[in-house]
Amino acid sequence: MALRTTAVGTGPVRDLARAERSATAEAVVTGDPQAKPGNGRPMIIIRARAEAVERSKVRVPVLLIAADPRWLRSIPSMRVRLRGRFVPPRGPDLLAAVVIVRGPPTFLGPPSKIQRAAEHVRAKLRAAVARLPPDKRAVLPGMVVGDTSRLDPELAEEFRTAGLTHLLVVSGANLAIVIGAVLGLCRLAGLGRRRAPPVAVLAVCAFVVVARPEPSVLRATVMGLIGLLALFTGRQRQGLPVLAAAVLLLVLIDPELARSYGFALSALATAGLLVLAPPWRERLARRMPGPLAAALAVAAAAQVAVAPVLVMLSGEVGVVSVFANLLAAPAVAPATILGALATVTAPLSLPLARVIVWPAGLAVGWIIWVARTAASLPYATIPWASGALGTTLLLGAGAAALALRSHRLRLLAAAAMIGVLVGVVALRVIAPSWPPPGWQMVACDVGQGDALALSAGPGQAVVVDAGPDATPVDRCLHRLGVTDVPLLVLTHPHADHINGISGVRHGRTVREVLITPRTSGREARHTSGLRIDPAATGQQWRVGDLTLSVLAPLTTAPALSPEDDGTTINNASVVLVARKPGFSALLSGDVELEAQRVLEGSVPRVQVLKVPHHGSRSQDPAFLAAAHASIALISVGAHNDYGHPSATTLALLHRLHIQTHRTDKEGDIAIARTPSGLTTIPRH
């Protein structure tokens, strides 16, 4: 680790990053490009290894952030030439620099033959599942080869809440299923104990190449190969020594794994299966059928082992994850085996592969249903202290549970756990349907972006911003029963506010669009055929009993240009005050410090505050305090790359005694009117 830290912390690449200079470099792509909504334009993230910069030969890892869609064509092992600005990396990754790339890549050569073959296989699998329903064709490639390029972020979040995220990545479970299937076929073919393991080794190597060598895949591969070697030599396998050897070998090969939470979770889950599952299975088997005891022991052991790390990262404890894993388990092996068979078949016969994925789709459909049902339960996850404190408290609770020597106390503890589950299910049964009656406003969970719906009558809503993607906002409005949008307000032309406009328009009538008078025109490609009006300071709009008043921006300010930075565009946001009988809200777009300070004196008292710019650090305390709000809403994406919401902003809202709610934690958040005042009702 020290050697790797020294390597990335010195040299020409780090010198460029410290000076934040621009330079031309050559690099080798080491990971699949990932497209994410960015601040004003799509953002493409690519992991690479810098090979040359300013006539100096180097060999250090870098992270490329690009906007040109041609970067999506890059495949691991391709050598590219690029020009960009080098900046120091932030976060725990061992990187020499982050490169803000300008323009498209210059491909200096094709990918390696192995990577070309792997990409061909992955493309054929995507073609084979193309006729399945959208959710199934997104999840199945993820389960089989780790390809989550088509996965809906909302569905991914539901898998996370249900404790089933491990099914969306290639891990030890996938590899064990593949190895077991290959060894079973070898046995049917008459291959003995000596000849079967080499065949399984070849299958594992092919599997890893197609799945890409991610940390969990590498850990599972090394463990599997060591186990196969033990089988080949006839020596007895011992689980913990195999795991220890795998972890040690991988960390020596790639020291960065020592700082990877994904790798730690994978290793801990395996350790839980080796240490905790066998004795738990034996004890449970005395009171229930063997297969059920084994399934319950495996699910519980894995969840208990990873719980301390998960609570440190998320500040939540899963309540239903063990039971969700138990329900999903029978479908995992059929989905994986049939998916792997389709992967092998697709390059040879695409029609046959399409037949094979049909029953695999049924198994995947069951897993998706389990994930969605578990995630929709109230208190599927419960808040817990995050960081080291949360981990310590959870470990202390676990130690106390293990210290229960009394059979009666253990029965009481088990009864309490079952009671929690029954209570969660009962809450789901008696909980009001969505949307709650009397809803006034809903902050739609659209990921890292903004989309708000203001009730304007039966089937009607004024929509403020549309989020970064069409699907989440469309689903949110569908759940609300909105078919008519009298007014669509686009606060400013950033992608995380306007790229989902087609989702607002899908199956709905949009009568008018209100935009910032300072717009650069980026929203025009999404609003063709609609009536568009610029907002004017002091202007009022009435829709039913809903009144919207425009506070900003000042129409005397200059229009935006393509060269303006993100802060300038944010400060051009339309700021609105929404009022109805018994309800008022300040909708502040993404205004930052400069615009907030200008508006301080004109902010009226309201009940609800939509916190500007996803809760970033750029907040003026006087602006937030001037609203005198009792409820604050933060629209933000889970695990976003910007660190939103800022801990400083959350602390400020706490000092102002404002009750804060976040879409990344609660999903869609409704503000409803009750006889005693306003209340918040999350959908999750």
XYZ file of C-alpha atoms in Angstrom:
684
model
C 0.000 0.000 0.000
C 2.845 2.398 0.861
C 4.553 1.704 -2.470
C 1.336 2.282 -4.417
C 0.601 5.475 -2.466
C 4.082 6.753 -3.237
C 3.675 5.892 -6.924
C 0.429 7.842 -7.346
C 1.528 10.698 -5.088
C 4.635 11.620 -7.066
C 5.673 11.997 -10.676
C 4.617 14.069 -13.695
C 0.901 13.251 -13.488
C 0.557 14.312 -9.854
C 2.627 17.448 -10.580
C 0.151 18.402 -13.330
C -2.747 17.767 -10.935
C -1.264 19.951 -8.194
C -0.842 22.785 -10.684
C -4.278 22.014 -12.235
C -2.712 22.290 -15.681
C -3.978 21.027 -19.017
C -1.934 18.531 -21.009
C -2.133 15.865 -23.707
C -1.808 12.292 -22.494
C -2.057 8.712 -23.665
C -3.897 6.207 -21.533
C -5.202 2.659 -21.548
C -8.867 2.214 -20.615
C -9.196 -0.189 -17.665
C -12.937 -0.108 -16.969
C -16.268 0.187 -18.739
C -17.444 3.792 -19.233
C -20.305 4.832 -16.972
C -22.739 7.567 -18.009
C -24.175 9.713 -15.217
C -26.185 12.930 -15.224
C -23.840 15.830 -14.673
C -24.120 19.491 -13.819
C -25.549 20.807 -17.074
C -24.535 17.957 -19.379
C -24.133 14.163 -19.335
C -21.007 13.019 -17.520
C -19.045 9.946 -18.600
C -16.647 8.401 -16.089
C -13.868 6.089 -17.265
C -11.134 4.425 -15.245
C -7.823 4.373 -17.092
C -4.088 3.975 -16.689
C -1.981 6.904 -17.866
C 0.908 5.675 -20.018
C 2.451 8.887 -21.339
C 2.138 12.587 -20.558
C 4.194 15.493 -21.907
C 6.876 13.201 -23.412
C 7.260 11.330 -20.132
C 6.405 7.674 -19.800
C 4.298 6.900 -16.742
C 2.125 4.078 -15.446
C -0.373 5.360 -12.888
C -4.163 5.066 -12.479
C -6.312 8.078 -13.352
C -10.034 8.830 -13.542
C -11.317 10.426 -16.751
C -14.440 12.626 -16.676
C -15.702 13.393 -20.170
C -18.822 14.775 -21.828
C -18.461 13.667 -25.451
C -20.702 10.602 -26.066
C -17.992 9.018 -28.228
C -16.233 8.057 -25.013
C -18.997 5.495 -24.476
C -17.448 3.468 -27.324
C -14.289 2.839 -25.333
C -13.627 -0.726 -24.235
C -11.151 -1.903 -21.587
C -7.595 -2.350 -22.993
C -8.080 0.330 -25.696
C -5.287 2.908 -25.917
C -6.506 6.493 -26.342
C -5.026 9.954 -26.705
C -6.800 12.759 -24.875
C -6.403 16.331 -23.766
C -7.741 17.591 -20.487
C -7.194 19.441 -17.268
C -5.525 17.459 -14.491
C -6.845 18.060 -10.957
C -6.008 16.402 -7.622
C -8.204 13.404 -6.753
C -10.633 13.516 -3.856
C -11.778 10.486 -1.927
C -10.150 7.224 -0.865
C -9.250 5.857 -4.327
C -5.560 5.529 -5.130
C -5.431 7.812 -8.170
C -2.677 10.029 -9.489
C -5.175 12.533 -10.900
C -8.680 13.199 -12.137
C -8.662 14.399 -15.743
C -11.456 16.678 -16.992
C -11.337 15.638 -20.650
C -12.041 18.030 -23.494
C -13.522 16.660 -26.685
C -13.683 13.105 -28.009
C -11.034 10.406 -27.610
C -8.484 9.600 -30.287
C -8.382 5.825 -30.432
C -4.823 4.673 -31.054
C -5.709 1.043 -31.511
C -8.386 -1.578 -31.041
C -8.939 -3.391 -27.755
C -7.147 -6.651 -27.107
C -8.516 -9.795 -28.704
C -9.720 -11.047 -25.330
C -11.599 -7.820 -24.583
C -13.074 -7.740 -28.096
C -14.351 -11.262 -27.563
C -15.723 -10.349 -24.132
C -17.545 -7.297 -25.482
C -18.944 -9.396 -28.334
C -20.336 -11.917 -25.842
C -21.845 -9.183 -23.646
C -23.439 -7.512 -26.678
C -24.943 -10.821 -27.784
C -26.378 -11.405 -24.311
C -27.948 -7.922 -24.386
C -29.471 -8.801 -27.756
C -30.770 -12.123 -26.398
C -32.618 -10.456 -23.502
C -33.867 -7.515 -25.591
C -37.355 -9.010 -25.919
C -37.832 -9.404 -22.161
C -39.659 -6.679 -20.186
C -37.375 -3.697 -19.403
C -36.670 -4.577 -15.762
C -35.861 -8.204 -16.532
C -33.571 -7.384 -19.438
C -31.711 -4.950 -17.169
C -31.292 -7.290 -14.187
C -30.424 -10.593 -15.903
C -27.144 -9.410 -17.532
C -26.190 -7.872 -14.198
C -26.686 -11.176 -12.390
C -24.808 -13.169 -15.022
C -21.900 -10.986 -16.196
C -22.166 -7.829 -14.085
C -23.518 -5.702 -16.965
C -25.793 -3.124 -15.300
C -25.686 -0.580 -18.148
C -29.472 -0.755 -18.594
C -30.430 -0.841 -14.922
C -32.962 1.763 -13.788
C -31.512 3.699 -10.789
C -34.867 3.413 -8.983
C -34.810 -0.383 -9.303
C -31.191 -0.465 -8.147
C -32.203 1.538 -5.068
C -35.038 -0.926 -4.355
C -32.541 -3.808 -4.495
C -30.312 -1.883 -2.069
C -33.144 -1.233 0.374
C -34.167 -4.896 0.262
C -30.588 -6.045 0.878
C -30.327 -7.735 -2.540
C -27.695 -5.531 -4.179
C -25.219 -8.419 -4.153
C -27.360 -10.135 -6.790
C -26.684 -7.309 -9.273
C -22.926 -7.877 -9.283
C -20.854 -10.931 -10.075
C -19.708 -12.418 -6.794
C -18.739 -15.667 -5.143
C -22.311 -16.937 -5.288
C -22.424 -16.560 -9.069
C -19.060 -18.245 -9.483
C -19.996 -21.100 -7.143
C -23.134 -21.733 -9.190
C -21.139 -21.727 -12.440
C -18.432 -24.024 -11.037
C -21.055 -26.401 -9.649
C -22.875 -26.544 -12.973
C -19.634 -27.182 -14.910
C -18.510 -29.914 -12.505
C -21.965 -31.493 -12.724
C -21.771 -31.554 -16.526
C -18.268 -33.038 -16.325
C -19.576 -35.794 -14.083
C -22.390 -36.529 -16.528
C -19.810 -36.650 -19.327
C -17.795 -39.254 -17.440
C -14.832 -37.063 -16.544
C -13.180 -38.144 -13.330
C -11.967 -36.176 -10.358
C -8.658 -35.468 -12.092
C -10.012 -34.215 -15.413
C -13.023 -32.195 -14.251
C -11.192 -29.397 -12.344
C -9.093 -28.225 -15.362
C -12.311 -27.881 -17.363
C -13.827 -25.873 -14.511
C -10.693 -23.663 -14.409
C -11.119 -22.836 -18.103
C -14.789 -22.039 -17.513
C -13.889 -19.769 -14.565
C -11.268 -17.891 -16.601
C -13.737 -17.338 -19.459
C -16.376 -16.238 -16.987
C -14.049 -13.663 -15.394
C -12.974 -12.208 -18.737
C -16.590 -11.687 -19.805
C -17.645 -10.365 -16.379
C -14.637 -7.984 -16.129
C -12.145 -8.336 -13.233
C -14.018 -6.329 -10.601
C -12.888 -6.717 -6.952
C -15.651 -9.139 -5.972
C -15.070 -11.180 -9.131
C -11.334 -11.362 -8.481
C -11.858 -12.465 -4.882
C -14.329 -15.139 -5.895
C -12.073 -16.279 -8.745
C -8.979 -16.707 -6.607
C -10.981 -18.575 -3.974
C -12.532 -20.791 -6.610
C -9.194 -21.575 -8.253
C -7.561 -22.398 -4.919
C -10.486 -24.683 -4.122
C -10.230 -26.376 -7.504
C -6.504 -26.863 -6.965
C -7.252 -28.563 -3.660
C -9.791 -30.783 -5.407
C -7.310 -31.573 -8.191
C -4.510 -32.520 -5.761
C -6.838 -34.457 -3.478
C -6.050 -32.337 -0.422
C -8.804 -31.431 2.007
C -10.060 -27.877 1.622
C -10.357 -25.607 4.594
C -12.626 -22.630 4.052
C -10.940 -19.972 6.182
C -7.375 -20.656 4.937
C -8.685 -20.454 1.369
C -10.371 -17.135 2.083
C -7.274 -15.785 3.863
C -5.064 -16.859 0.964
C -7.416 -15.235 -1.546
C -7.537 -11.935 0.350
C -3.761 -11.842 0.892
C -2.978 -12.683 -2.737
C -5.397 -10.109 -4.141
C -4.213 -7.324 -1.859
C -0.614 -8.056 -2.866
C -1.591 -7.921 -6.553
C -3.740 -4.805 -6.193
C -3.117 -2.884 -2.936
C -6.048 -0.563 -3.705
C -8.385 -3.417 -2.757
C -7.339 -2.832 0.854
C -9.349 0.417 0.670
C -12.301 -0.989 -1.280
C -15.564 -1.279 0.680
C -16.960 -3.590 -1.998
C -14.039 -5.954 -1.551
C -14.415 -5.826 2.244
C -18.141 -6.619 2.005
C -17.453 -9.530 -0.330
C -14.778 -11.015 1.945
C -16.887 -10.519 5.087
C -19.919 -12.166 3.497
C -17.803 -15.193 2.609
C -16.364 -15.333 6.114
C -19.880 -15.238 7.528
C -20.865 -18.194 5.370
C -17.798 -20.139 6.514
C -17.863 -19.327 10.236
C -21.465 -18.556 11.201
C -23.616 -20.475 8.738
C -22.590 -24.104 9.599
C -23.378 -23.991 13.357
C -26.523 -21.935 12.765
C -27.672 -24.447 10.148
C -27.143 -27.343 12.567
C -29.133 -25.658 15.336
C -31.966 -24.621 13.028
C -32.145 -28.101 11.491
C -33.250 -29.476 14.860
C -36.479 -27.461 14.617
C -37.201 -27.141 10.872
C -36.596 -28.954 7.568
C -32.951 -29.143 6.483
C -33.215 -27.110 3.233
C -35.089 -24.301 4.987
C -32.576 -24.304 7.840
C -29.673 -24.085 5.379
C -31.238 -21.253 3.394
C -32.084 -19.242 6.516
C -28.625 -19.796 8.037
C -26.844 -18.697 4.856
C -28.948 -15.537 4.441
C -28.639 -14.563 8.112
C -24.902 -15.294 8.336
C -24.026 -13.208 5.295
C -26.187 -10.290 6.466
C -24.794 -10.328 10.015
C -21.199 -10.424 8.750
C -21.545 -7.385 6.497
C -23.840 -5.368 8.793
C -21.066 -3.400 10.594
C -19.609 -2.122 7.308
C -23.022 -1.375 5.815
C -24.135 0.648 8.823
C -20.859 2.576 8.768
C -21.489 3.527 5.128
C -25.235 4.190 5.105
C -26.325 4.865 8.675
C -29.146 2.322 8.240
C -29.879 -1.207 9.415
C -31.882 -3.506 7.172
C -34.913 -5.075 8.832
C -36.256 -7.271 6.043
C -33.035 -8.099 4.172
C -32.629 -11.599 5.636
C -36.184 -12.557 4.727
C -35.855 -10.966 1.275
C -32.730 -13.042 0.613
C -34.534 -16.133 1.842
C -37.431 -15.558 -0.571
C -35.148 -14.705 -3.499
C -32.721 -17.592 -2.989
C -34.697 -20.325 -4.880
C -34.673 -18.216 -8.053
C -30.996 -17.210 -8.010
C -29.505 -20.502 -9.235
C -31.991 -21.002 -12.129
C -31.540 -17.397 -13.263
C -27.739 -17.622 -13.097
C -27.396 -21.036 -14.761
C -29.874 -20.290 -17.551
C -28.349 -16.836 -18.020
C -24.850 -18.328 -18.255
C -26.122 -20.916 -20.746
C -27.689 -18.135 -22.822
C -24.400 -16.204 -22.669
C -22.555 -19.176 -24.150
C -25.278 -19.855 -26.712
C -25.941 -16.291 -27.931
C -22.748 -15.917 -30.036
C -23.580 -19.219 -31.766
C -27.372 -19.010 -32.074
C -29.221 -15.877 -31.024
C -32.731 -17.402 -31.551
C -31.861 -20.329 -29.272
C -30.463 -17.947 -26.649
C -33.735 -15.991 -26.723
C -35.599 -19.205 -25.932
C -33.250 -19.959 -23.019
C -33.599 -16.511 -21.439
C -37.381 -16.769 -21.310
C -37.481 -19.111 -18.257
C -34.513 -17.193 -16.815
C -36.682 -14.075 -17.097
C -39.364 -15.763 -14.989
C -36.825 -16.402 -12.219
C -35.533 -12.838 -12.464
C -39.113 -11.555 -12.332
C -39.595 -13.282 -8.987
C -36.399 -11.703 -7.626
C -37.510 -8.250 -8.820
C -40.914 -8.740 -7.182
C -39.236 -9.700 -3.892
C -36.959 -6.645 -4.069
C -39.799 -4.240 -4.781
C -42.120 -5.732 -2.187
C -39.454 -5.706 0.523
C -38.348 -2.162 -0.359
C -41.925 -0.884 -0.243
C -42.437 -2.027 3.342
C -42.411 0.824 5.862
C -39.173 0.772 7.853
C -37.539 -1.779 5.557
C -34.428 0.007 6.798
C -34.241 1.858 10.093
C -31.924 4.789 10.897
C -28.753 4.030 12.836
C -25.707 6.051 13.766
C -23.265 6.058 10.851
C -19.468 5.924 10.878
C -17.328 4.368 13.597
C -19.933 5.090 16.299
C -22.637 3.171 14.448
C -20.302 0.240 13.839
C -19.293 0.132 17.495
C -22.903 0.234 18.686
C -23.906 -2.544 16.279
C -20.964 -4.741 17.290
C -21.841 -4.131 20.933
C -25.434 -5.166 20.318
C -24.207 -8.284 18.516
C -21.857 -9.179 21.361
C -24.696 -8.749 23.853
C -26.876 -11.049 21.770
C -24.150 -13.717 21.640
C -23.730 -13.432 25.397
C -27.319 -14.532 25.989
C -26.817 -17.877 27.682
C -30.364 -18.287 28.892
C -32.552 -20.297 26.564
C -35.510 -18.177 27.669
C -33.719 -14.923 26.831
C -32.797 -16.249 23.399
C -36.411 -17.140 22.760
C -37.405 -13.623 23.777
C -34.816 -12.133 21.403
C -36.034 -14.326 18.548
C -39.626 -13.390 19.329
C -38.662 -9.705 19.260
C -37.096 -10.091 15.803
C -40.159 -11.876 14.485
C -42.329 -9.202 16.072
C -40.411 -6.483 14.232
C -40.992 -8.262 10.919
C -44.691 -8.765 11.643
C -44.971 -5.122 12.651
C -43.317 -3.973 9.411
C -45.705 -6.089 7.330
C -48.683 -4.898 9.361
C -47.675 -1.291 8.821
C -47.651 -1.989 5.098
C -51.148 -3.467 5.249
C -52.685 -0.625 7.230
C -50.629 2.201 5.679
C -52.598 4.608 3.490
C -52.301 4.176 -0.247
C -50.083 6.429 -2.304
C -50.536 9.288 -2.841
C -51.812 10.235 0.612
C -55.111 12.102 0.715
C -54.753 15.850 0.956
C -51.310 15.960 -0.652
C -50.185 19.464 -1.578
C -46.699 18.889 -2.939
C -44.505 15.907 -3.713
C -40.732 15.903 -4.107
C -40.227 13.122 -6.640
C -37.240 10.842 -6.114
C -35.483 11.300 -9.463
C -31.931 10.685 -8.294
C -29.413 13.522 -8.439
C -31.799 16.168 -9.723
C -35.024 18.047 -9.023
C -38.671 17.332 -9.835
C -41.581 18.684 -7.792
C -45.333 18.256 -8.261
C -47.831 20.762 -6.832
C -51.440 19.606 -6.650
C -53.705 21.823 -8.772
C -56.913 19.761 -8.833
C -58.059 16.220 -9.668
C -55.520 14.716 -12.080
C -53.721 18.078 -12.346
C -50.347 19.226 -11.073
C -47.918 22.042 -11.714
C -44.510 20.416 -12.241
C -41.332 22.257 -11.282
C -38.290 20.742 -13.023
C -38.137 17.273 -14.533
C -35.017 15.576 -13.184
C -32.118 14.061 -15.142
C -34.013 11.190 -16.773
C -37.497 10.602 -18.175
C -38.389 7.374 -16.376
C -38.309 8.434 -12.680
C -40.421 11.578 -13.124
C -42.878 9.736 -15.375
C -43.337 7.041 -12.724
C -43.739 9.598 -9.964
C -46.451 11.513 -11.828
C -48.148 8.232 -12.777
C -48.303 7.218 -9.113
C -49.832 10.607 -8.321
C -52.467 10.121 -11.018
C -51.382 13.261 -12.884
C -52.641 13.400 -16.473
C -52.757 17.176 -16.975
C -49.867 19.600 -16.396
C -51.213 23.172 -16.714
C -47.722 24.586 -16.127
C -44.224 23.106 -16.326
C -41.563 25.292 -14.705
C -37.929 24.752 -15.711
C -35.906 26.672 -13.168
C -32.637 26.664 -15.156
C -31.108 24.774 -18.100
C -29.032 22.113 -16.326
C -29.415 18.463 -17.336
C -30.460 17.325 -13.854
C -33.486 19.647 -14.130
C -34.503 19.400 -17.817
C -33.425 16.048 -19.282
C -36.540 14.301 -17.938
C -39.023 16.554 -19.760
C -40.093 13.723 -22.078
C -41.159 11.801 -18.955
C -43.406 14.691 -17.892
C -44.934 14.808 -21.384
C -45.425 11.028 -21.663
C -49.185 10.416 -21.771
C -49.925 13.889 -20.363
C -51.027 17.276 -21.641
C -48.490 20.010 -20.921
C -50.169 23.337 -21.570
C -47.420 25.872 -20.914
C -43.734 26.018 -20.002
C -42.161 28.705 -17.810
C -38.381 29.187 -18.146
C -35.747 31.524 -16.782
C -35.514 34.709 -18.850
C -31.725 34.293 -18.790
C -31.816 30.876 -20.496
C -29.155 29.767 -22.948
C -31.790 27.769 -24.855
C -30.680 24.265 -23.836
C -34.210 23.232 -22.937
C -35.531 23.990 -26.442
C -34.780 20.514 -27.795
C -37.049 18.998 -25.108
C -39.948 21.451 -25.408
C -40.709 21.506 -29.125
C -44.395 22.165 -29.847
C -45.073 23.663 -26.414
C -45.905 27.234 -25.525
C -42.933 28.783 -23.732
C -42.912 31.940 -21.606
C -40.019 33.598 -19.749
C -40.582 34.201 -16.042
C -40.738 37.824 -14.894
C -39.957 39.004 -11.375
C -43.217 39.800 -9.549
C -45.309 37.770 -11.995
C -48.125 35.594 -10.582
C -49.698 32.451 -11.996
C -52.973 30.952 -10.753
C -54.041 27.352 -11.332
C -57.177 26.489 -9.388
C -56.525 27.487 -5.780
C -52.746 27.361 -6.315
C -50.867 30.656 -6.709
C -47.267 30.885 -7.902
C -45.268 34.104 -7.448
C -41.911 34.667 -9.191
C -39.163 36.053 -6.923
C -36.183 35.622 -9.256
C -34.198 35.963 -11.407
C -33.929 39.638 -12.146
C -34.790 40.196 -15.801
C -32.166 42.957 -16.020
C -29.323 40.443 -15.649
C -27.552 39.338 -18.854
C -28.611 36.190 -20.700
C -26.634 33.001 -20.219
C -24.108 31.812 -22.749
C -22.633 28.337 -23.409
C -19.391 29.485 -21.758
C -21.016 30.281 -18.390
C -19.959 28.119 -15.477
C -22.298 26.059 -13.336
C -22.592 28.660 -10.581
C -23.698 31.371 -13.020
C -26.360 29.079 -14.461
C -27.537 28.041 -10.984
C -27.919 31.680 -9.965
C -30.200 32.237 -12.982
C -32.766 29.833 -11.474
C -36.441 30.724 -11.334
C -37.357 31.067 -7.646
C -41.047 30.645 -6.812
C -43.356 30.985 -3.831
C -46.279 28.545 -3.983
C -49.407 29.163 -1.904
C -52.700 27.362 -1.311
C -55.106 27.536 1.613
C -53.158 26.040 4.522
C -49.973 25.526 2.501
C -46.990 27.623 1.395
C -43.561 26.734 -0.004
C -40.403 28.422 -1.268
C -39.078 26.648 -4.379
C -35.529 27.884 -4.776
C -34.111 25.998 -7.749
C -30.312 25.808 -7.498
C -29.545 29.400 -6.445
C -26.188 29.736 -4.711
C -24.682 32.298 -2.336
C -24.672 35.323 -4.639
C -28.333 35.008 -5.673
C -29.431 34.011 -2.173
C -27.912 37.163 -0.695
C -29.715 39.306 -3.268
C -33.036 37.624 -2.348
C -32.681 37.717 1.462
C -34.888 40.766 1.912
C -37.697 39.508 -0.338
C -38.113 35.980 1.044
C -41.567 35.597 2.643
C -42.480 33.332 5.540
C -43.432 29.856 4.297
C -44.077 26.453 5.783
C -41.945 24.386 3.391
C -38.488 25.130 1.973
C -37.056 23.304 -1.028
C -33.362 23.539 -0.124
C -31.348 25.036 -3.006
C -28.888 23.017 -5.067
C -29.505 19.609 -3.483
C -28.232 20.785 -0.092
C -24.758 21.808 -1.283
C -22.377 23.800 0.929
C -23.219 26.975 -1.006
C -25.950 28.230 1.352
C -26.505 31.640 2.938
C -27.759 31.144 6.527
C -29.746 34.401 6.388
C -31.571 33.253 3.244
C -32.597 29.929 4.779
C -33.568 31.590 8.059
C -35.667 34.252 6.329
C -38.160 31.613 5.147
C -38.988 30.582 8.754
C -39.917 27.152 7.335
C -40.712 24.214 9.577
C -40.093 21.582 6.877
C -37.136 21.348 4.478
C -36.980 19.072 1.435
C -33.692 18.063 -0.175
C -33.915 16.445 -3.602
C -30.705 14.452 -3.952
C -29.409 11.197 -5.425
C -28.108 8.359 -3.278
C -24.302 8.002 -3.209
C -23.846 10.954 -5.574
C -20.375 12.154 -6.577
C -20.840 15.700 -5.267
C -21.117 15.008 -1.548
C -24.683 16.354 -1.479
C -26.207 17.131 0.908
C -23.341 18.821 2.734
C -22.940 18.047 6.429
C -22.546 21.799 6.972
C -25.939 22.490 5.392
C -27.621 19.716 7.369
C -26.159 21.148 10.581
C -27.384 24.633 9.627
C -30.936 23.362 9.040
C -30.785 21.591 12.391
C -29.734 24.807 14.156
C -32.652 26.586 12.492
C -34.968 23.884 13.930
C -36.165 22.855 10.453
C -37.327 19.268 10.045
C -35.286 17.939 7.104
C -36.312 15.206 4.656
C -34.234 13.749 1.788
C -35.335 11.853 -1.306
C -32.224 9.640 -1.235
C -33.331 8.313 2.163
C -37.137 8.407 1.867
C -37.993 8.196 -1.853
C -40.916 10.334 -3.016
C -41.863 12.732 -0.192
C -45.405 14.119 0.026
C -46.436 17.209 1.952
C -50.064 16.647 3.021
C -52.536 18.891 4.808
C -54.158 17.506 7.959
C -56.480 19.064 10.558
C -53.448 19.725 12.767
C -51.285 21.230 10.003
C -48.823 19.964 7.405
C -47.172 16.565 7.612
C -44.596 14.693 5.519
C -45.308 11.191 4.217
C -42.496 9.294 2.441
C -43.367 6.600 -0.054
C -40.646 4.244 1.204
